[in-house]
mmCIF file with all atom_site columns, C-alpha atoms in Angstrom:
data_model
loop_
_atom_site.group_PDB
_atom_site.id
_atom_site.type_symbol
_atom_site.label_atom_id
_atom_site.label_alt_id
_atom_site.label_comp_id
_atom_site.label_asym_id
_atom_site.label_entity_id
_atom_site.label_seq_id
_atom_site.pdbx_PDB_ins_code
_atom_site.Cartn_x
_atom_site.Cartn_y
_atom_site.Cartn_z
_atom_site.occupancy
_atom_site.B_iso_or_equiv
_atom_site.pdbx_formal_charge
_atom_site.auth_seq_id
_atom_site.auth_comp_id
_atom_site.auth_asym_id
_atom_site.auth_atom_id
_atom_site.pdbx_PDB_model_num
ATOM 1   C CA . UNK A 1 1   ? 0.000   0.000  0.000  1.00 59.00 ? 5   UNK A CA 1
ATOM 2   C CA . UNK A 1 2   ? 1.458   3.337  -1.007 1.00 60.00 ? 6   UNK A CA 1
ATOM 3   C CA . UNK A 1 3   ? 1.427   6.410  1.199  1.00 58.00 ? 7   UNK A CA 1
ATOM 4   C CA . UNK A 1 4   ? -1.259  7.953  -1.045 1.00 55.00 ? 8   UNK A CA 1
ATOM 5   C CA . UNK A 1 5   ? -3.517  4.880  -0.698 1.00 55.00 ? 9   UNK A CA 1
ATOM 6   C CA . UNK A 1 6   ? -3.096  4.925  3.078  1.00 53.00 ? 10  UNK A CA 1
ATOM 7   C CA . UNK A 1 7   ? -4.059  8.617  3.223  1.00 50.00 ? 11  UNK A CA 1
ATOM 8   C CA . UNK A 1 8   ? -7.178  8.022  1.111  1.00 52.00 ? 12  UNK A CA 1
ATOM 9   C CA . UNK A 1 9   ? -8.176  5.066  3.300  1.00 51.00 ? 13  UNK A CA 1
ATOM 10  C CA . UNK A 1 10  ? -7.696  7.131  6.483  1.00 54.00 ? 14  UNK A CA 1
ATOM 11  C CA . UNK A 1 11  ? -9.774  9.971  5.096  1.00 57.00 ? 15  UNK A CA 1
ATOM 12  C CA . UNK A 1 12  ? -12.516 7.562  4.107  1.00 62.00 ? 16  UNK A CA 1
ATOM 13  C CA . UNK A 1 13  ? -12.574 6.064  7.598  1.00 64.00 ? 17  UNK A CA 1
ATOM 14  C CA . UNK A 1 14  ? -12.695 9.527  9.142  1.00 63.00 ? 18  UNK A CA 1
ATOM 15  C CA . UNK A 1 15  ? -15.535 10.533 6.859  1.00 60.00 ? 19  UNK A CA 1
ATOM 16  C CA . UNK A 1 16  ? -17.408 7.343  7.683  1.00 54.00 ? 20  UNK A CA 1
ATOM 17  C CA . UNK A 1 17  ? -17.023 7.879  11.425 1.00 59.00 ? 21  UNK A CA 1
ATOM 18  C CA . UNK A 1 18  ? -17.914 11.567 11.137 1.00 64.00 ? 22  UNK A CA 1
ATOM 19  C CA . UNK A 1 19  ? -21.017 10.686 9.115  1.00 60.00 ? 23  UNK A CA 1
ATOM 20  C CA . UNK A 1 20  ? -22.053 8.068  11.667 1.00 57.00 ? 24  UNK A CA 1
ATOM 21  C CA . UNK A 1 21  ? -21.617 10.553 14.501 1.00 56.00 ? 25  UNK A CA 1
ATOM 22  C CA . UNK A 1 22  ? -23.644 13.235 12.743 1.00 53.00 ? 26  UNK A CA 1
ATOM 23  C CA . UNK A 1 23  ? -26.357 10.751 11.806 1.00 55.00 ? 27  UNK A CA 1
ATOM 24  C CA . UNK A 1 24  ? -26.406 9.239  15.290 1.00 57.00 ? 28  UNK A CA 1
ATOM 25  C CA . UNK A 1 25  ? -26.875 12.613 16.945 1.00 49.00 ? 29  UNK A CA 1
ATOM 26  C CA . UNK A 1 26  ? -28.614 14.636 14.231 1.00 49.00 ? 30  UNK A CA 1
ATOM 27  C CA . UNK A 1 27  ? -31.356 12.253 13.166 1.00 47.00 ? 31  UNK A CA 1
ATOM 28  C CA . UNK A 1 28  ? -32.921 11.844 16.617 1.00 49.00 ? 32  UNK A CA 1
ATOM 29  C CA . UNK A 1 29  ? -32.873 15.629 17.037 1.00 42.00 ? 33  UNK A CA 1
ATOM 30  C CA . UNK A 1 30  ? -34.631 16.100 13.705 1.00 41.00 ? 34  UNK A CA 1
ATOM 31  C CA . UNK A 1 31  ? -37.198 13.485 14.653 1.00 43.00 ? 35  UNK A CA 1
ATOM 32  C CA . UNK A 1 32  ? -37.837 15.291 17.939 1.00 41.00 ? 36  UNK A CA 1
ATOM 33  C CA . UNK A 1 33  ? -38.392 18.570 16.084 1.00 42.00 ? 37  UNK A CA 1
ATOM 34  C CA . UNK A 1 34  ? -40.761 16.967 13.614 1.00 46.00 ? 38  UNK A CA 1
ATOM 35  C CA . UNK A 1 35  ? -43.651 16.738 16.062 1.00 44.00 ? 39  UNK A CA 1
ATOM 36  C CA . UNK A 1 36  ? -45.692 13.722 17.012 1.00 43.00 ? 40  UNK A CA 1
ATOM 37  C CA . UNK A 1 37  ? -47.623 13.486 13.754 1.00 41.00 ? 41  UNK A CA 1
ATOM 38  C CA . UNK A 1 38  ? -45.051 11.992 11.425 1.00 39.00 ? 42  UNK A CA 1
ATOM 39  C CA . UNK A 1 39  ? -45.485 14.836 8.935  1.00 40.00 ? 43  UNK A CA 1
ATOM 40  C CA . UNK A 1 40  ? -48.592 13.643 7.144  1.00 39.00 ? 44  UNK A CA 1
ATOM 41  C CA . UNK A 1 41  ? -50.118 11.156 9.501  1.00 39.00 ? 45  UNK A CA 1
ATOM 42  C CA . UNK A 1 42  ? -53.728 11.562 10.464 1.00 39.00 ? 46  UNK A CA 1
ATOM 43  C CA . UNK A 1 43  ? -53.036 10.404 14.048 1.00 40.00 ? 47  UNK A CA 1
ATOM 44  C CA . UNK A 1 44  ? -53.079 13.953 15.494 1.00 40.00 ? 48  UNK A CA 1
ATOM 45  C CA . UNK A 1 45  ? -56.573 14.488 14.137 1.00 38.00 ? 49  UNK A CA 1
ATOM 46  C CA . UNK A 1 46  ? -57.872 11.620 16.229 1.00 37.00 ? 50  UNK A CA 1
ATOM 47  C CA . UNK A 1 47  ? -57.204 13.528 19.448 1.00 35.00 ? 51  UNK A CA 1
ATOM 48  C CA . UNK A 1 48  ? -60.251 15.758 19.076 1.00 35.00 ? 52  UNK A CA 1
ATOM 49  C CA . UNK A 1 49  ? -60.682 17.950 22.110 1.00 31.00 ? 53  UNK A CA 1
ATOM 50  C CA . UNK A 1 50  ? -63.380 20.333 20.836 1.00 34.00 ? 54  UNK A CA 1
ATOM 51  C CA . UNK A 1 51  ? -67.125 19.928 20.927 1.00 35.00 ? 55  UNK A CA 1
ATOM 52  C CA . UNK A 1 52  ? -67.262 20.841 17.257 1.00 43.00 ? 56  UNK A CA 1
ATOM 53  C CA . UNK A 1 53  ? -64.416 18.548 16.233 1.00 44.00 ? 57  UNK A CA 1
ATOM 54  C CA . UNK A 1 54  ? -64.828 15.690 13.782 1.00 40.00 ? 58  UNK A CA 1
ATOM 55  C CA . UNK A 1 55  ? -67.870 14.113 12.218 1.00 41.00 ? 59  UNK A CA 1
ATOM 56  C CA . UNK A 1 56  ? -68.459 10.596 11.027 1.00 39.00 ? 60  UNK A CA 1
ATOM 57  C CA . UNK A 1 57  ? -70.397 11.882 7.994  1.00 41.00 ? 61  UNK A CA 1
ATOM 58  C CA . UNK A 1 58  ? -69.212 10.214 4.833  1.00 44.00 ? 62  UNK A CA 1
ATOM 59  C CA . UNK A 1 59  ? -69.091 11.313 1.214  1.00 51.00 ? 63  UNK A CA 1
ATOM 60  C CA . UNK A 1 60  ? -68.588 15.000 2.003  1.00 49.00 ? 64  UNK A CA 1
ATOM 61  C CA . UNK A 1 61  ? -72.276 15.454 2.985  1.00 67.00 ? 65  UNK A CA 1
ATOM 62  C CA . UNK A 1 62  ? -73.384 16.775 6.319  1.00 93.00 ? 66  UNK A CA 1
ATOM 63  C CA . UNK A 1 63  ? -76.396 18.685 7.579  1.00 96.00 ? 67  UNK A CA 1
ATOM 64  C CA . UNK A 1 64  ? -76.575 22.352 8.485  1.00 97.00 ? 68  UNK A CA 1
ATOM 65  C CA . UNK A 1 65  ? -77.353 21.271 12.069 1.00 96.00 ? 69  UNK A CA 1
ATOM 66  C CA . UNK A 1 66  ? -73.893 19.615 12.252 1.00 95.00 ? 70  UNK A CA 1
ATOM 67  C CA . UNK A 1 67  ? -72.155 23.007 11.901 1.00 97.00 ? 71  UNK A CA 1
ATOM 68  C CA . UNK A 1 68  ? -72.526 25.396 14.855 1.00 97.00 ? 72  UNK A CA 1
ATOM 69  C CA . UNK A 1 69  ? -72.697 29.139 14.165 1.00 97.00 ? 73  UNK A CA 1
ATOM 70  C CA . UNK A 1 70  ? -69.239 30.574 14.881 1.00 97.00 ? 74  UNK A CA 1
ATOM 71  C CA . UNK A 1 71  ? -67.726 27.089 14.722 1.00 97.00 ? 75  UNK A CA 1
ATOM 72  C CA . UNK A 1 72  ? -67.210 24.162 12.422 1.00 97.00 ? 76  UNK A CA 1
ATOM 73  C CA . UNK A 1 73  ? -66.731 20.459 11.936 1.00 97.00 ? 77  UNK A CA 1
ATOM 74  C CA . UNK A 1 74  ? -63.709 18.524 10.687 1.00 97.00 ? 78  UNK A CA 1
ATOM 75  C CA . UNK A 1 75  ? -64.448 15.665 8.286  1.00 96.00 ? 79  UNK A CA 1
ATOM 76  C CA . UNK A 1 76  ? -61.338 13.528 8.745  1.00 95.00 ? 80  UNK A CA 1
ATOM 77  C CA . UNK A 1 77  ? -62.054 11.020 6.000  1.00 95.00 ? 81  UNK A CA 1
ATOM 78  C CA . UNK A 1 78  ? -62.629 13.755 3.418  1.00 95.00 ? 82  UNK A CA 1
ATOM 79  C CA . UNK A 1 79  ? -59.807 15.944 4.809  1.00 97.00 ? 83  UNK A CA 1
ATOM 80  C CA . UNK A 1 80  ? -62.171 18.908 4.866  1.00 97.00 ? 84  UNK A CA 1
ATOM 81  C CA . UNK A 1 81  ? -63.274 21.370 7.531  1.00 98.00 ? 85  UNK A CA 1
ATOM 82  C CA . UNK A 1 82  ? -66.710 22.997 7.184  1.00 98.00 ? 86  UNK A CA 1
ATOM 83  C CA . UNK A 1 83  ? -67.435 26.210 9.098  1.00 98.00 ? 87  UNK A CA 1
ATOM 84  C CA . UNK A 1 84  ? -70.350 28.587 9.681  1.00 98.00 ? 88  UNK A CA 1
ATOM 85  C CA . UNK A 1 85  ? -68.864 32.010 10.517 1.00 98.00 ? 89  UNK A CA 1
ATOM 86  C CA . UNK A 1 86  ? -72.336 33.624 10.511 1.00 97.00 ? 90  UNK A CA 1
ATOM 87  C CA . UNK A 1 87  ? -75.808 32.071 10.530 1.00 97.00 ? 91  UNK A CA 1
ATOM 88  C CA . UNK A 1 88  ? -76.467 30.494 7.130  1.00 96.00 ? 92  UNK A CA 1
ATOM 89  C CA . UNK A 1 89  ? -72.975 31.305 5.765  1.00 97.00 ? 93  UNK A CA 1
ATOM 90  C CA . UNK A 1 90  ? -71.152 28.023 5.210  1.00 97.00 ? 94  UNK A CA 1
ATOM 91  C CA . UNK A 1 91  ? -67.479 27.766 4.220  1.00 98.00 ? 95  UNK A CA 1
ATOM 92  C CA . UNK A 1 92  ? -65.202 24.796 3.607  1.00 98.00 ? 96  UNK A CA 1
ATOM 93  C CA . UNK A 1 93  ? -61.436 24.414 3.480  1.00 98.00 ? 97  UNK A CA 1
ATOM 94  C CA . UNK A 1 94  ? -58.898 21.667 3.156  1.00 98.00 ? 98  UNK A CA 1
ATOM 95  C CA . UNK A 1 95  ? -58.172 20.175 6.583  1.00 98.00 ? 99  UNK A CA 1
ATOM 96  C CA . UNK A 1 96  ? -54.488 19.699 5.694  1.00 98.00 ? 100 UNK A CA 1
ATOM 97  C CA . UNK A 1 97  ? -52.293 22.193 7.558  1.00 98.00 ? 101 UNK A CA 1
ATOM 98  C CA . UNK A 1 98  ? -50.006 24.189 5.291  1.00 97.00 ? 102 UNK A CA 1
ATOM 99  C CA . UNK A 1 99  ? -47.114 23.886 7.755  1.00 97.00 ? 103 UNK A CA 1
ATOM 100 C CA . UNK A 1 100 ? -46.265 20.165 7.674  1.00 96.00 ? 104 UNK A CA 1
ATOM 101 C CA . UNK A 1 101 ? -49.345 18.447 6.310  1.00 97.00 ? 105 UNK A CA 1
ATOM 102 C CA . UNK A 1 102 ? -50.981 17.363 9.579  1.00 97.00 ? 106 UNK A CA 1
ATOM 103 C CA . UNK A 1 103 ? -54.764 17.344 9.694  1.00 97.00 ? 107 UNK A CA 1
ATOM 104 C CA . UNK A 1 104 ? -56.465 20.080 11.663 1.00 98.00 ? 108 UNK A CA 1
ATOM 105 C CA . UNK A 1 105 ? -58.523 18.481 14.383 1.00 97.00 ? 109 UNK A CA 1
ATOM 106 C CA . UNK A 1 106 ? -60.931 21.011 15.830 1.00 96.00 ? 110 UNK A CA 1
ATOM 107 C CA . UNK A 1 107 ? -62.671 24.331 15.501 1.00 97.00 ? 111 UNK A CA 1
ATOM 108 C CA . UNK A 1 108 ? -62.694 26.444 18.642 1.00 96.00 ? 112 UNK A CA 1
ATOM 109 C CA . UNK A 1 109 ? -63.150 30.170 19.398 1.00 96.00 ? 113 UNK A CA 1
ATOM 110 C CA . UNK A 1 110 ? -63.735 30.932 15.694 1.00 97.00 ? 114 UNK A CA 1
ATOM 111 C CA . UNK A 1 111 ? -60.394 29.311 14.807 1.00 98.00 ? 115 UNK A CA 1
ATOM 112 C CA . UNK A 1 112 ? -59.464 26.142 12.954 1.00 98.00 ? 116 UNK A CA 1
ATOM 113 C CA . UNK A 1 113 ? -56.715 24.485 15.016 1.00 98.00 ? 117 UNK A CA 1
ATOM 114 C CA . UNK A 1 114 ? -53.844 22.200 13.968 1.00 97.00 ? 118 UNK A CA 1
ATOM 115 C CA . UNK A 1 115 ? -52.651 19.996 16.851 1.00 97.00 ? 119 UNK A CA 1
ATOM 116 C CA . UNK A 1 116 ? -49.126 19.384 15.536 1.00 96.00 ? 120 UNK A CA 1
ATOM 117 C CA . UNK A 1 117 ? -47.490 22.791 15.980 1.00 96.00 ? 121 UNK A CA 1
ATOM 118 C CA . UNK A 1 118 ? -50.338 25.122 16.939 1.00 96.00 ? 122 UNK A CA 1
ATOM 119 C CA . UNK A 1 119 ? -51.197 26.725 13.608 1.00 97.00 ? 123 UNK A CA 1
ATOM 120 C CA . UNK A 1 120 ? -54.526 28.567 13.695 1.00 98.00 ? 124 UNK A CA 1
ATOM 121 C CA . UNK A 1 121 ? -56.732 29.576 10.777 1.00 98.00 ? 125 UNK A CA 1
ATOM 122 C CA . UNK A 1 122 ? -59.787 31.814 10.368 1.00 98.00 ? 126 UNK A CA 1
ATOM 123 C CA . UNK A 1 123 ? -63.167 30.087 10.036 1.00 98.00 ? 127 UNK A CA 1
ATOM 124 C CA . UNK A 1 124 ? -64.203 32.880 7.640  1.00 98.00 ? 128 UNK A CA 1
ATOM 125 C CA . UNK A 1 125 ? -61.540 32.649 4.939  1.00 98.00 ? 129 UNK A CA 1
ATOM 126 C CA . UNK A 1 126 ? -58.926 30.101 6.075  1.00 98.00 ? 130 UNK A CA 1
ATOM 127 C CA . UNK A 1 127 ? -56.335 32.844 6.648  1.00 98.00 ? 131 UNK A CA 1
ATOM 128 C CA . UNK A 1 128 ? -53.441 32.152 8.998  1.00 98.00 ? 132 UNK A CA 1
ATOM 129 C CA . UNK A 1 129 ? -54.116 33.642 12.444 1.00 98.00 ? 133 UNK A CA 1
ATOM 130 C CA . UNK A 1 130 ? -51.124 32.189 14.289 1.00 97.00 ? 134 UNK A CA 1
ATOM 131 C CA . UNK A 1 131 ? -48.467 29.521 14.438 1.00 96.00 ? 135 UNK A CA 1
ATOM 132 C CA . UNK A 1 132 ? -45.899 28.433 11.883 1.00 97.00 ? 136 UNK A CA 1
ATOM 133 C CA . UNK A 1 133 ? -48.284 27.897 8.938  1.00 97.00 ? 137 UNK A CA 1
ATOM 134 C CA . UNK A 1 134 ? -46.892 29.673 5.842  1.00 97.00 ? 138 UNK A CA 1
ATOM 135 C CA . UNK A 1 135 ? -50.173 29.944 3.888  1.00 98.00 ? 139 UNK A CA 1
ATOM 136 C CA . UNK A 1 136 ? -53.948 29.877 4.362  1.00 98.00 ? 140 UNK A CA 1
ATOM 137 C CA . UNK A 1 137 ? -56.069 26.748 4.056  1.00 98.00 ? 141 UNK A CA 1
ATOM 138 C CA . UNK A 1 138 ? -57.272 26.225 0.487  1.00 98.00 ? 142 UNK A CA 1
ATOM 139 C CA . UNK A 1 139 ? -60.998 26.873 0.062  1.00 98.00 ? 143 UNK A CA 1
ATOM 140 C CA . UNK A 1 140 ? -63.416 24.170 -1.121 1.00 97.00 ? 144 UNK A CA 1
ATOM 141 C CA . UNK A 1 141 ? -66.714 24.559 -2.946 1.00 96.00 ? 145 UNK A CA 1
ATOM 142 C CA . UNK A 1 142 ? -69.793 24.386 -0.670 1.00 96.00 ? 146 UNK A CA 1
ATOM 143 C CA . UNK A 1 143 ? -73.400 23.923 -1.764 1.00 95.00 ? 147 UNK A CA 1
ATOM 144 C CA . UNK A 1 144 ? -76.435 23.839 0.500  1.00 95.00 ? 148 UNK A CA 1
ATOM 145 C CA . UNK A 1 145 ? -79.728 22.234 -0.570 1.00 95.00 ? 149 UNK A CA 1
ATOM 146 C CA . UNK A 1 146 ? -82.332 22.225 2.146  1.00 95.00 ? 150 UNK A CA 1
ATOM 147 C CA . UNK A 1 147 ? -80.434 21.111 5.232  1.00 96.00 ? 151 UNK A CA 1
ATOM 148 C CA . UNK A 1 148 ? -77.802 19.111 3.301  1.00 97.00 ? 152 UNK A CA 1
ATOM 149 C CA . UNK A 1 149 ? -74.286 20.509 2.816  1.00 96.00 ? 153 UNK A CA 1
ATOM 150 C CA . UNK A 1 150 ? -72.118 19.146 -0.003 1.00 95.00 ? 154 UNK A CA 1
ATOM 151 C CA . UNK A 1 151 ? -68.411 19.903 -0.293 1.00 94.00 ? 155 UNK A CA 1
ATOM 152 C CA . UNK A 1 152 ? -66.398 19.421 -3.478 1.00 92.00 ? 156 UNK A CA 1
#
């Protein structure tokens, strides 16, 4: 083995050990900063703590009675949140937080709440009210026929 080969081998070993040390320390720290939701998991949405949290309604259809005035309901399966900012005024937004893709899990105090990192959105227009979210919730189309609400 020449002196040059020995130097290259030593550098490679150093790089390997340095990489292992960084990975061994850095990866757990990144995981700890990533929150409890796994980035896109719907687990956080299952910890509903609000009275106007999630609904078991399927197919994107719910009744007007399911949506309290000044509140809303999260439809986990459809990944949609439906709100009623004022009597008879129904709005719908994606339930996927714009911060890290967690599902919002409740509507409380006229705010749509994400459990992962505390982002808060307006029930009126989905605008960011607080937290790390970089953008508002995307609006969805709402139609009301009688007491049935459809979201597309």
